[in-house]
Structure formats: structure tokens, C-alpha cells
């Protein structure tokens, strides 16, 4: 049985299940318009749009909050999702981080924790990314995920968006840049 809301920890970042009480801190973290530049839902920094994103994340049963271990500050979120996957796979996505963590190890560590956890149960993890979201497409390629021929259209606050599917299986994870971060996780 897959735990969709685990507690995962690394010396530089921790992930825990999202709760309704996280709304104020997560909304504050997401309120920077610069986070959403280049994202198909570039209006997600606005309270009503982010509120829908947050509520959908809670309803998914797989939303995790990212925190700095030292301060406990919420720095973003991600989630496990099953709505758009095939058998023996799980989606990791809906991820954002505050900009002061961009260019740090935080995204790699977050993905290492989530992907490593998921690959203990599933054969592969998939990432659905908006076709025009170059920053996220580049980031997921850097962690070893490969572009597949699968696509889908999703309705976002800004309208319909074509999403491309990237995949990362156990072998690619073990040989890729996330494996050392997974090895550094705290039990």
C-alpha cells in the first residue's frame, strides 16, 4: 500500500502532509508573481486562483508541504496524484518553491524524496508539464526524466493547456542525479 502523505526528511528540506491550517503560510509563499512567470497558470499567485489550487491539492489526498528543517518555514509544496496516470505509475507534480530556493538543491532534494518514496511501490514516476513551461521542462530533464510521446490537455485558470509527459523509472533514478540526495535522507 502506497503512503500518499508520508513524512520525508533530508538535512536541507522536509516534506509532510498538507493540512487546511497550512493555508496562510502556503498562500504567502505562493503570492510572489515571479514564481509563476512562464507557468501556464501565471495567475496562480492571486488568492482565488491559489485557493482553488490549494483546495484541489488537499482533496487529492497526496499534497505535501515543503519546509526548511531549521526554521520550520513553509517554502512550497508538491503532490502525488493518480488522476492522469496508467497502471504501475504515479504522478509527482504540482510543485512550487519560493524563489529564494531556486538554484539551490531544494528542488532536487524534494524530487529525490518523493520519487525515491514512490519507486518503492511503482515502476515509474511521471511528470505532466505544460508544453510552454520551459523552466519546469528543463528542471525535470535535469533530474533524469525523459520526454515520452504521451500528451494531454488540462483546463487551468488561464484556459486549456497541452501537457507533455516525462517519465523516470527505477533504473534511471538509481543512475541519475537524484540518487545521492535519496541516499542522504533521514529515517
Coordinates of N, CA and C in Angstrom, one line a residue:
X1 N 0.9 -1.2 0.0 CA 0.0 0.0 0.0 C 0.9 1.2 0.0
X2 N 0.6 2.1 -0.9 CA 1.4 3.4 -1.0 C 0.9 4.4 -0.1
X3 N 1.9 5.0 0.7 CA 1.5 6.1 1.6 C 1.6 7.4 0.8
X4 N 0.5 8.0 0.5 CA 0.4 9.2 -0.3 C 0.8 10.5 0.4
X5 N 0.8 10.4 1.7 CA 1.2 11.5 2.6 C 2.2 11.1 3.6
X6 N 3.4 10.8 3.2 CA 4.5 10.4 4.1 C 5.1 11.6 4.7
X7 N 5.9 11.4 5.7 CA 6.8 12.4 6.3 C 8.2 12.0 5.7
X8 N 8.8 12.8 5.0 CA 10.1 12.6 4.3 C 11.0 13.7 4.8
X9 N 12.3 13.3 5.1 CA 13.2 14.3 5.6 C 14.6 14.1 5.0
X10 N 15.2 15.2 4.8 CA 16.6 15.3 4.3 C 17.2 16.4 5.2
X11 N 18.5 16.5 5.4 CA 19.1 17.6 6.2 C 18.7 19.0 5.7
X12 N 18.4 19.2 4.4 CA 18.1 20.5 3.9 C 16.7 20.8 3.7
X13 N 15.8 19.8 3.8 CA 14.4 20.0 3.5 C 13.5 18.9 4.0
X14 N 12.3 19.2 4.5 CA 11.4 18.1 4.9 C 10.1 18.3 4.2
X15 N 9.4 17.2 4.1 CA 8.1 17.1 3.5 C 7.2 16.4 4.4
X16 N 6.0 17.0 4.6 CA 5.0 16.4 5.4 C 3.6 16.6 4.8
X17 N 2.6 15.9 5.3 CA 1.2 16.0 4.7 C 0.7 17.5 4.9
X18 N 0.1 18.0 3.8 CA -0.5 19.3 3.9 C -1.8 19.2 4.7
X19 N -2.1 20.3 5.4 CA -3.3 20.4 6.2 C -4.0 21.7 5.9
X20 N -5.3 21.8 6.2 CA -6.0 23.0 5.9 C -5.4 24.2 6.6
X21 N -4.8 24.0 7.8 CA -4.2 25.0 8.6 C -2.9 25.6 7.9
X22 N -2.4 25.0 6.9 CA -1.3 25.4 6.2 C -1.6 26.6 5.2
X23 N -2.9 26.8 5.0 CA -3.3 27.9 4.0 C -2.6 29.2 4.2
X24 N -2.6 29.8 5.3 CA -1.9 31.2 5.4 C -0.5 31.2 5.0
X25 N 0.3 30.2 5.5 CA 1.7 30.2 5.2 C 2.0 29.8 3.7
X26 N 1.2 28.8 3.2 CA 1.4 28.4 1.8 C 1.0 29.5 0.8
X27 N -0.2 30.1 1.1 CA -0.6 31.2 0.3 C 0.4 32.4 0.3
X28 N 1.0 32.7 1.4 CA 2.0 33.7 1.5 C 3.2 33.3 0.6
X29 N 3.6 32.1 0.7 CA 4.7 31.6 -0.1 C 4.5 31.7 -1.6
X30 N 3.2 31.4 -2.0 CA 2.8 31.4 -3.4 C 2.5 32.7 -4.0
X31 N 2.4 33.8 -3.1 CA 1.9 35.1 -3.5 C 2.9 35.9 -4.4
X32 N 4.1 35.4 -4.6 CA 5.1 36.1 -5.4 C 4.8 35.8 -6.9
X33 N 4.4 36.8 -7.7 CA 4.1 36.6 -9.1 C 5.3 36.1 -9.9
X34 N 6.5 36.3 -9.4 CA 7.7 35.8 -10.1 C 7.8 34.3 -10.1
X35 N 7.2 33.7 -9.1 CA 7.2 32.2 -9.1 C 6.4 31.6 -10.3
X36 N 5.4 32.3 -10.7 CA 4.5 31.8 -11.7 C 4.8 32.3 -13.1
X37 N 5.8 33.2 -13.3 CA 6.1 33.7 -14.7 C 6.6 32.5 -15.5
X38 N 6.1 32.4 -16.7 CA 6.5 31.2 -17.5 C 5.7 30.0 -17.3
X39 N 4.9 30.0 -16.2 CA 4.0 28.8 -16.0 C 2.7 29.1 -16.7
X40 N 2.1 28.0 -17.2 CA 0.8 28.2 -17.9 C -0.3 28.9 -17.0
X41 N -0.3 28.6 -15.7 CA -1.2 29.2 -14.8 C -0.5 30.4 -14.2
X42 N -0.1 31.4 -15.0 CA 0.7 32.5 -14.5 C -0.1 33.4 -13.5
X43 N -1.3 33.2 -13.3 CA -2.1 33.9 -12.3 C -2.3 33.2 -11.0
X44 N -1.5 32.2 -10.8 CA -1.7 31.3 -9.6 C -1.3 32.1 -8.3
X45 N -0.6 33.2 -8.4 CA -0.2 34.0 -7.3 C -1.4 34.7 -6.7
X46 N -2.5 34.8 -7.4 CA -3.7 35.5 -7.0 C -4.4 34.6 -6.0
X47 N -4.9 35.2 -4.9 CA -5.6 34.4 -3.9 C -6.7 33.5 -4.3
X48 N -7.6 33.9 -5.1 CA -8.7 33.0 -5.5 C -8.2 31.8 -6.4
X49 N -7.2 32.1 -7.2 CA -6.6 31.1 -8.1 C -5.8 30.1 -7.3
X50 N -5.0 30.6 -6.3 CA -4.2 29.7 -5.5 C -5.1 29.0 -4.5
X51 N -6.2 29.6 -4.1 CA -7.1 28.9 -3.2 C -7.7 27.6 -3.9
X52 N -8.0 27.7 -5.2 CA -8.5 26.6 -5.9 C -7.4 25.5 -6.0
X53 N -6.2 25.9 -6.3 CA -5.0 25.0 -6.4 C -4.8 24.3 -5.0
X54 N -4.9 25.1 -4.0 CA -4.7 24.5 -2.6 C -5.8 23.5 -2.3
X55 N -7.1 23.9 -2.5 CA -8.2 23.0 -2.2 C -8.1 21.7 -3.0
X56 N -7.7 21.9 -4.3 CA -7.6 20.7 -5.1 C -6.5 19.8 -4.6
X57 N -5.4 20.4 -4.2 CA -4.3 19.6 -3.6 C -4.7 18.8 -2.4
X58 N -5.4 19.5 -1.4 CA -5.9 18.8 -0.3 C -6.8 17.7 -0.6
X59 N -7.8 17.9 -1.6 CA -8.7 16.9 -2.0 C -8.1 15.7 -2.7
X60 N -6.9 16.0 -3.3 CA -6.2 14.9 -4.0 C -5.7 13.8 -3.0
X61 N -5.5 14.2 -1.7 CA -5.0 13.2 -0.7 C -3.5 13.0 -0.8
X62 N -2.8 13.7 -1.7 CA -1.4 13.5 -1.8 C -0.5 14.7 -1.7
X63 N -1.1 15.8 -1.3 CA -0.3 17.1 -1.2 C 0.6 17.1 0.0
X64 N 1.9 17.5 -0.3 CA 2.9 17.6 0.7 C 3.4 19.0 0.8
X65 N 3.7 19.5 2.0 CA 4.3 20.8 2.2 C 5.8 20.7 2.4
X66 N 6.5 21.5 1.8 CA 8.0 21.6 1.9 C 8.4 22.6 3.0
X67 N 9.2 22.2 3.9 CA 9.7 23.1 5.0 C 11.2 23.1 5.1
X68 N 11.7 24.3 5.6 CA 13.1 24.3 6.0 C 13.2 23.7 7.3
X69 N 14.1 22.7 7.5 CA 14.1 22.0 8.8 C 14.5 22.9 10.0
X70 N 15.4 23.8 9.8 CA 15.9 24.7 10.9 C 14.8 25.6 11.4
X71 N 14.1 26.3 10.5 CA 13.2 27.4 10.8 C 11.7 26.8 10.9
X72 N 11.5 25.8 10.1 CA 10.1 25.3 10.0 C 9.3 26.1 9.0
X73 N 9.9 27.0 8.3 CA 9.2 27.9 7.4 C 8.7 27.0 6.2
X74 N 7.5 27.3 5.8 CA 7.0 26.6 4.6 C 7.5 27.3 3.3
X75 N 8.1 26.5 2.5 CA 8.8 27.1 1.3 C 8.2 26.6 0.0
X76 N 7.1 25.8 0.0 CA 6.5 25.3 -1.2 C 5.7 24.1 -0.9
X77 N 5.3 23.5 -2.0 CA 4.5 22.2 -1.9 C 4.7 21.4 -3.2
X78 N 4.3 20.2 -3.1 CA 4.2 19.3 -4.3 C 3.1 18.2 -3.9
X79 N 2.9 17.3 -4.9 CA 1.9 16.2 -4.5 C 2.1 15.0 -5.4
X80 N 1.6 13.9 -4.8 CA 1.4 12.7 -5.6 C 0.0 12.7 -6.1
X81 N -0.2 12.2 -7.3 CA -1.5 12.3 -7.9 C -1.7 11.0 -8.8
X82 N -2.9 10.5 -8.9 CA -3.3 9.3 -9.6 C -4.3 9.6 -10.7
X83 N -4.7 10.8 -10.9 CA -5.8 11.2 -11.8 C -5.5 11.0 -13.3
X84 N -4.2 11.1 -13.6 CA -3.8 11.1 -15.0 C -2.7 10.1 -15.4
X85 N -2.7 9.0 -14.6 CA -1.6 8.0 -14.8 C -2.1 6.7 -15.3
X86 N -1.2 5.8 -15.7 CA -1.5 4.5 -16.2 C -1.1 3.5 -15.0
X87 N -1.5 2.2 -15.1 CA -1.1 1.3 -14.1 C 0.4 1.3 -13.8
X88 N 0.7 1.1 -12.5 CA 2.1 1.0 -12.0 C 2.9 2.3 -12.2
X89 N 2.2 3.4 -12.1 CA 2.9 4.7 -12.1 C 2.1 5.7 -11.2
X90 N 2.8 6.7 -10.8 CA 2.2 7.8 -10.0 C 2.8 9.1 -10.6
X91 N 2.0 10.1 -10.5 CA 2.4 11.5 -10.9 C 3.0 12.2 -9.7
X92 N 4.2 12.8 -9.9 CA 4.7 13.7 -9.0 C 4.7 15.1 -9.6
X93 N 4.1 16.1 -9.0 CA 4.0 17.4 -9.6 C 3.2 18.4 -8.8
X94 N 2.7 19.4 -9.5 CA 2.0 20.5 -8.9 C 3.0 21.2 -7.9
X95 N 4.3 21.2 -8.3 CA 5.3 21.7 -7.4 C 5.6 23.1 -7.5
X96 N 5.8 23.8 -6.4 CA 6.4 25.2 -6.5 C 7.3 25.4 -5.3
X97 N 8.3 26.2 -5.4 CA 9.2 26.6 -4.4 C 9.3 28.2 -4.4
X98 N 9.5 28.7 -3.2 CA 9.7 30.2 -3.1 C 11.0 30.5 -3.9
X99 N 11.2 31.6 -4.4 CA 12.3 31.9 -5.3 C 13.6 31.9 -4.6
X100 N 13.7 32.2 -3.3 CA 15.0 32.2 -2.6 C 15.6 30.7 -2.6
X101 N 14.8 29.7 -2.9 CA 15.3 28.4 -3.0 C 15.6 27.9 -4.5
X102 N 15.3 28.8 -5.4 CA 15.7 28.5 -6.8 C 17.2 28.5 -6.9
X103 N 17.7 27.6 -7.7 CA 19.2 27.5 -7.9 C 19.9 26.8 -6.8
X104 N 19.1 26.4 -5.7 CA 19.7 25.6 -4.6 C 19.4 24.1 -4.9
X105 N 19.7 23.3 -4.0 CA 19.4 21.9 -4.1 C 18.0 21.5 -3.8
X106 N 17.2 22.5 -3.4 CA 15.9 22.2 -2.8 C 15.0 21.4 -3.8
X107 N 14.9 21.8 -5.0 CA 14.0 21.1 -6.0 C 14.5 19.7 -6.2
X108 N 15.8 19.5 -6.3 CA 16.4 18.1 -6.5 C 16.1 17.3 -5.2
X109 N 16.3 17.9 -4.1 CA 16.0 17.1 -2.8 C 14.5 16.7 -2.7
X110 N 13.6 17.7 -3.0 CA 12.2 17.4 -2.9 C 11.8 16.3 -3.9
X111 N 12.3 16.4 -5.1 CA 12.0 15.3 -6.1 C 12.7 14.0 -5.7
X112 N 13.9 14.0 -5.2 CA 14.5 12.8 -4.7 C 13.7 12.1 -3.7
X113 N 13.3 12.9 -2.7 CA 12.5 12.3 -1.6 C 11.2 11.7 -2.1
X114 N 10.5 12.4 -3.0 CA 9.2 12.0 -3.5 C 9.3 10.8 -4.5
X115 N 10.3 10.9 -5.4 CA 10.5 9.9 -6.4 C 11.0 8.6 -5.8
X116 N 12.0 8.8 -4.9 CA 12.5 7.6 -4.2 C 11.4 6.9 -3.4
X117 N 10.6 7.6 -2.7 CA 9.5 7.0 -2.0 C 8.5 6.3 -2.9
X118 N 8.2 7.0 -4.0 CA 7.2 6.4 -5.0 C 7.7 5.1 -5.7
X119 N 9.0 5.1 -6.0 CA 9.6 4.0 -6.7 C 9.8 2.7 -5.9
X120 N 9.5 2.9 -4.6 CA 9.5 1.7 -3.7 C 8.2 0.9 -4.0
X121 N 7.2 1.5 -4.6 CA 5.9 0.9 -4.9 C 5.6 0.8 -6.4
X122 N 6.0 1.8 -7.1 CA 5.6 1.9 -8.5 C 6.8 1.7 -9.4
X123 N 6.5 1.3 -10.6 CA 7.6 1.1 -11.6 C 8.2 2.4 -12.1
X124 N 7.3 3.4 -12.3 CA 7.8 4.7 -12.7 C 7.0 5.8 -12.2
X125 N 7.6 7.0 -12.2 CA 7.0 8.2 -11.8 C 6.9 9.1 -13.1
X126 N 5.8 9.8 -13.2 CA 5.6 10.6 -14.3 C 5.4 12.1 -13.9
X127 N 5.8 13.0 -14.8 CA 5.6 14.4 -14.5 C 4.9 15.0 -15.7
X128 N 3.8 15.6 -15.5 CA 3.0 16.3 -16.6 C 3.3 17.8 -16.5
X129 N 3.9 18.3 -17.6 CA 4.3 19.7 -17.6 C 3.8 20.4 -18.8
X130 N 3.3 21.6 -18.5 CA 2.8 22.5 -19.6 C 3.8 22.6 -20.7
X131 N 3.4 22.5 -21.9 CA 4.2 22.5 -23.1 C 5.1 23.8 -23.2
X132 N 4.6 24.9 -22.7 CA 5.3 26.1 -22.8 C 6.1 26.5 -21.5
X133 N 6.0 25.6 -20.5 CA 6.7 25.8 -19.2 C 8.1 25.3 -19.3
X134 N 9.0 26.1 -20.0 CA 10.4 25.8 -20.3 C 11.2 25.6 -19.0
X135 N 10.9 26.4 -18.0 CA 11.7 26.2 -16.7 C 11.4 24.9 -16.1
X136 N 10.2 24.4 -16.0 CA 9.9 23.1 -15.4 C 10.3 22.0 -16.3
X137 N 10.2 22.2 -17.6 CA 10.6 21.1 -18.5 C 12.2 20.9 -18.4
X138 N 12.9 22.0 -18.3 CA 14.3 21.9 -18.1 C 14.7 21.3 -16.8
X139 N 14.0 21.7 -15.8 CA 14.3 21.1 -14.4 C 14.0 19.6 -14.4
X140 N 12.9 19.2 -14.9 CA 12.6 17.7 -14.9 C 13.6 16.9 -15.8
X141 N 14.1 17.5 -16.8 CA 15.1 16.8 -17.7 C 16.4 16.7 -16.9
X142 N 16.7 17.7 -16.1 CA 18.0 17.7 -15.3 C 18.0 16.7 -14.2
X143 N 16.8 16.2 -13.8 CA 16.7 15.2 -12.8 C 16.7 13.8 -13.4
X144 N 16.8 13.7 -14.7 CA 16.9 12.4 -15.4 C 15.6 11.9 -16.0
X145 N 14.5 12.6 -15.9 CA 13.3 12.2 -16.6 C 13.4 12.4 -18.1
X146 N 12.7 11.5 -18.8 CA 12.8 11.6 -20.3 C 11.4 11.9 -20.8
X147 N 11.4 12.7 -21.9 CA 10.1 13.0 -22.6 C 9.5 11.8 -23.2
X148 N 8.3 11.6 -23.1 CA 7.6 10.5 -23.7 C 6.7 11.0 -24.9
X149 N 6.0 10.2 -25.5 CA 5.1 10.6 -26.6 C 3.7 10.9 -26.1
X150 N 3.5 10.7 -24.8 CA 2.1 10.9 -24.2 C 1.9 12.4 -24.0
X151 N 0.7 12.9 -24.2 CA 0.3 14.3 -24.0 C -1.2 14.3 -23.5
X152 N -1.5 15.4 -22.9 CA -2.9 15.5 -22.5 C -3.2 17.0 -22.4
X153 N -4.5 17.4 -22.5 CA -4.9 18.8 -22.3 C -5.5 18.9 -21.0
X154 N -5.1 19.9 -20.2 CA -5.7 20.2 -18.9 C -6.3 21.6 -18.9
X155 N -7.4 21.7 -18.2 CA -8.0 23.0 -18.1 C -7.4 23.7 -16.9
X156 N -6.7 24.8 -17.1 CA -6.2 25.6 -16.0 C -7.0 26.9 -15.9
X157 N -6.6 27.8 -14.9 CA -7.3 29.0 -14.7 C -7.2 29.9 -15.9
X158 N -6.1 29.7 -16.7 CA -5.8 30.6 -17.9 C -6.4 30.0 -19.2
X159 N -7.0 28.8 -19.1 CA -7.5 28.1 -20.3 C -7.0 26.8 -20.5
X160 N -7.3 26.1 -21.6 CA -6.7 24.8 -21.9 C -5.2 24.8 -22.2
X161 N -4.5 23.9 -21.6 CA -3.1 23.8 -21.8 C -2.6 22.4 -22.1
X162 N -1.8 22.3 -23.2 CA -1.3 21.0 -23.5 C -0.1 20.7 -22.6
X163 N -0.2 19.5 -22.0 CA 0.8 19.0 -21.1 C 1.6 17.8 -21.7
X164 N 2.9 17.9 -21.6 CA 3.8 16.8 -22.0 C 4.1 15.9 -20.8
X165 N 4.3 14.6 -21.1 CA 4.6 13.7 -20.0 C 6.0 13.2 -20.1
X166 N 6.7 13.4 -18.9 CA 8.1 12.9 -18.7 C 8.0 11.8 -17.8
X167 N 8.9 10.8 -17.9 CA 8.9 9.6 -17.1 C 10.3 9.4 -16.5
X168 N 10.3 8.8 -15.3 CA 11.5 8.4 -14.6 C 11.3 7.1 -13.9
X169 N 12.0 6.0 -14.4 CA 11.8 4.7 -13.8 C 12.9 4.4 -12.8
X170 N 12.9 3.2 -12.2 CA 13.8 2.9 -11.1 C 15.3 2.9 -11.6
X171 N 15.5 2.3 -12.8 CA 16.9 2.3 -13.2 C 17.5 3.7 -13.5
X172 N 16.7 4.5 -14.1 CA 17.1 5.9 -14.4 C 17.3 6.7 -13.1
X173 N 16.5 6.5 -12.1 CA 16.6 7.1 -10.8 C 17.9 6.7 -10.1
X174 N 18.1 5.4 -10.1 CA 19.3 4.9 -9.4 C 20.6 5.4 -10.1
X175 N 20.6 5.6 -11.4 CA 21.8 6.0 -12.1 C 21.9 7.6 -12.3
X176 N 20.8 8.3 -11.8 CA 20.7 9.7 -12.1 C 21.1 10.6 -10.9
X177 N 20.9 11.9 -11.1 CA 21.4 12.9 -10.1 C 20.6 12.9 -8.8
X178 N 19.4 12.3 -8.8 CA 18.6 12.3 -7.6 C 19.1 11.3 -6.5
X179 N 19.7 10.2 -7.0 CA 20.1 9.1 -6.1 C 20.9 9.5 -4.9
X180 N 21.9 10.4 -5.1 CA 22.7 10.8 -3.9 C 21.9 11.5 -2.9
X181 N 20.9 12.3 -3.3 CA 20.0 13.0 -2.3 C 19.1 12.0 -1.6
X182 N 18.6 11.0 -2.3 CA 17.8 10.0 -1.7 C 18.7 9.3 -0.6
X183 N 19.9 9.0 -0.9 CA 20.8 8.3 0.0 C 21.1 9.1 1.2
X184 N 20.9 10.4 1.2 CA 21.2 11.3 2.3 C 19.9 11.5 3.2
X185 N 18.8 10.9 2.8 CA 17.6 11.1 3.5 C 17.7 10.7 5.0
X186 N 16.9 11.3 5.8 CA 16.9 11.0 7.2 C 15.8 9.9 7.5
X187 N 16.0 8.9 8.3 CA 15.0 7.9 8.5 C 14.0 8.4 9.6

